[in-house]
Amino acid sequence: MFRSLFLRVFVLWALSVTTLPLRAMDTPLPDPTTIVTDRIPHDTGDRLLGVPVVSALDLKSLSPGRHLFYVRVGARNTGDPVHVPVIILKGEKPGPKLALAAGIHGDELNGIAVIHRLTARLDTDSLAGILVAVPGINRPGMIANNRHFVGSTGGGFMVDLNRSLPGRTKGGGPAGLYAGTVWKRIFKGRFDLAIDLHTQTRGLEYPLFVFADFDNPQAESLARALMPDIIKKDAGENGTLETTLLASGVPAVTFEIGAPKRFQETLVSRAIAGVENVMRLRGMIAGTVVYAEKQPVIGTHYSNIYTKTGGIAVIHVALLEAVAKGQHVATLYDPFGREIERYTAPHAGAVLALATDPLREPGSMLVRILK
Ligand SMILES: [Zn+2]
């Protein structure tokens, strides 16, 4: 009696531990992209900080007004999902669809201030068209305080997300997959024009500066309306958000705003004025298009002056300063303050970027001169 009861309990226990995990594995998980509510297209049903989590942007079926979304773009190695925040202002009137992106480089933050302040003051009642602002594309890079996409595979790695577009949505490495998912779910096929907000990289500084492909007349007019200090005519590098948008038929420019890891009030205010000017140019907001009294310096090439060895740099020129060929622009010192080398301008031009971090590795930039 005792033995048969024990046997029965044992068999029931054995069945439960062998069948339960199998049942859990066999049952397909619900696909979050198939859960759609009436009001919000591609709603996953999840809410974070009170904001709906969507699996993709659908600008067409969205009602006019102000919308906040998290777009699900992937997951960490722990299985926790990763979301990109998006602010959408849909006007009451029809008009162009403008993308304003920031933080594809995770330590370039001035663009986030531009987006937060601009979207807070625009009124959708008088807006024509749609502004889609993305204040921070590269979530893994932002968390790691890094320019690059920072992954964990193989003990950790870094990839420039702004050389990885349009990426992939299947297979391949984590950065390509992240880039491909961001491209497909947020940008691809949705816009009439775009501005990608950046800054110089860590240890360097830009003024207000636009990379623009002048072969595209609309990109040129965008660049001029942004009222920067400097424009470089530039076809752009493969894999950037700008060139990927251009290749898909969307006029786009890369807008560089000062230095990374800080909010620079004057430059942020000027960048907001520039984006509003673009919106006037395209009829999205009322008002006359204005151009700065001081015309931007426009160039086609620049030279980077690199250190030949490591040391402590003193820079002798300022941003936007006009320099002559052969002008002494920087001096490098050893750890005891003894001069190692003087650096001179290889040609005349305007100072486009300079080192803000005095500690310079061999082969790192001191000054960039546009001509
Ligand atoms: Zn950048």
mmCIF file with all atom_site columns, C-alpha atoms and ligand atoms in Angstrom, residues 103-108 147 160 162-163 196-201 206 211 254-256, ligand 1:
data_model
loop_
_atom_site.group_PDB
_atom_site.id
_atom_site.type_symbol
_atom_site.label_atom_id
_atom_site.label_alt_id
_atom_site.label_comp_id
_atom_site.label_asym_id
_atom_site.label_entity_id
_atom_site.label_seq_id
_atom_site.pdbx_PDB_ins_code
_atom_site.Cartn_x
_atom_site.Cartn_y
_atom_site.Cartn_z
_atom_site.occupancy
_atom_site.B_iso_or_equiv
_atom_site.pdbx_formal_charge
_atom_site.auth_seq_id
_atom_site.auth_comp_id
_atom_site.auth_asym_id
_atom_site.auth_atom_id
_atom_site.pdbx_PDB_model_num
ATOM   1  C  CA . GLY A 1 103 ? 22.087 60.664 -30.640 1.00 0.00 ? 103 GLY A CA 1
ATOM   2  C  CA . ILE A 1 104 ? 22.985 58.055 -33.265 1.00 0.00 ? 104 ILE A CA 1
ATOM   3  C  CA . HIS A 1 105 ? 26.371 58.793 -31.705 1.00 0.00 ? 105 HIS A CA 1
ATOM   4  C  CA . GLY A 1 106 ? 25.650 58.128 -28.043 1.00 0.00 ? 106 GLY A CA 1
ATOM   5  C  CA . ASP A 1 107 ? 27.731 60.961 -26.530 1.00 0.00 ? 107 ASP A CA 1
ATOM   6  C  CA . GLU A 1 108 ? 26.543 63.758 -28.863 1.00 0.00 ? 108 GLU A CA 1
ATOM   7  C  CA . ARG A 1 147 ? 29.888 57.491 -29.365 1.00 0.00 ? 147 ARG A CA 1
ATOM   8  C  CA . ASP A 1 160 ? 29.886 53.144 -35.330 1.00 0.00 ? 160 ASP A CA 1
ATOM   9  C  CA . ASN A 1 162 ? 26.326 55.947 -38.206 1.00 0.00 ? 162 ASN A CA 1
ATOM   10 C  CA . ARG A 1 163 ? 28.345 53.801 -40.626 1.00 0.00 ? 163 ARG A CA 1
ATOM   11 C  CA . ASP A 1 196 ? 20.471 64.429 -38.400 1.00 0.00 ? 196 ASP A CA 1
ATOM   12 C  CA . LEU A 1 197 ? 21.855 66.249 -35.349 1.00 0.00 ? 197 LEU A CA 1
ATOM   13 C  CA . HIS A 1 198 ? 25.439 65.570 -34.222 1.00 0.00 ? 198 HIS A CA 1
ATOM   14 C  CA . THR A 1 199 ? 28.406 67.194 -32.443 1.00 0.00 ? 199 THR A CA 1
ATOM   15 C  CA . GLN A 1 200 ? 32.161 66.732 -32.766 1.00 0.00 ? 200 GLN A CA 1
ATOM   16 C  CA . THR A 1 201 ? 33.566 63.678 -31.022 1.00 0.00 ? 201 THR A CA 1
ATOM   17 C  CA . TYR A 1 206 ? 32.877 72.199 -33.872 1.00 0.00 ? 206 TYR A CA 1
ATOM   18 C  CA . PHE A 1 211 ? 27.663 68.515 -44.019 1.00 0.00 ? 211 PHE A CA 1
ATOM   19 C  CA . THR A 1 254 ? 24.097 66.231 -41.054 1.00 0.00 ? 254 THR A CA 1
ATOM   20 C  CA . PHE A 1 255 ? 23.950 69.177 -38.639 1.00 0.00 ? 255 PHE A CA 1
ATOM   21 C  CA . GLU A 1 256 ? 26.962 69.411 -36.279 1.00 0.00 ? 256 GLU A CA 1
HETATM 22 ZN ZN . ZN  B 2 .   ? 28.202 62.286 -34.683 1.00 0.00 ? 1   ZN  B ZN 1
#
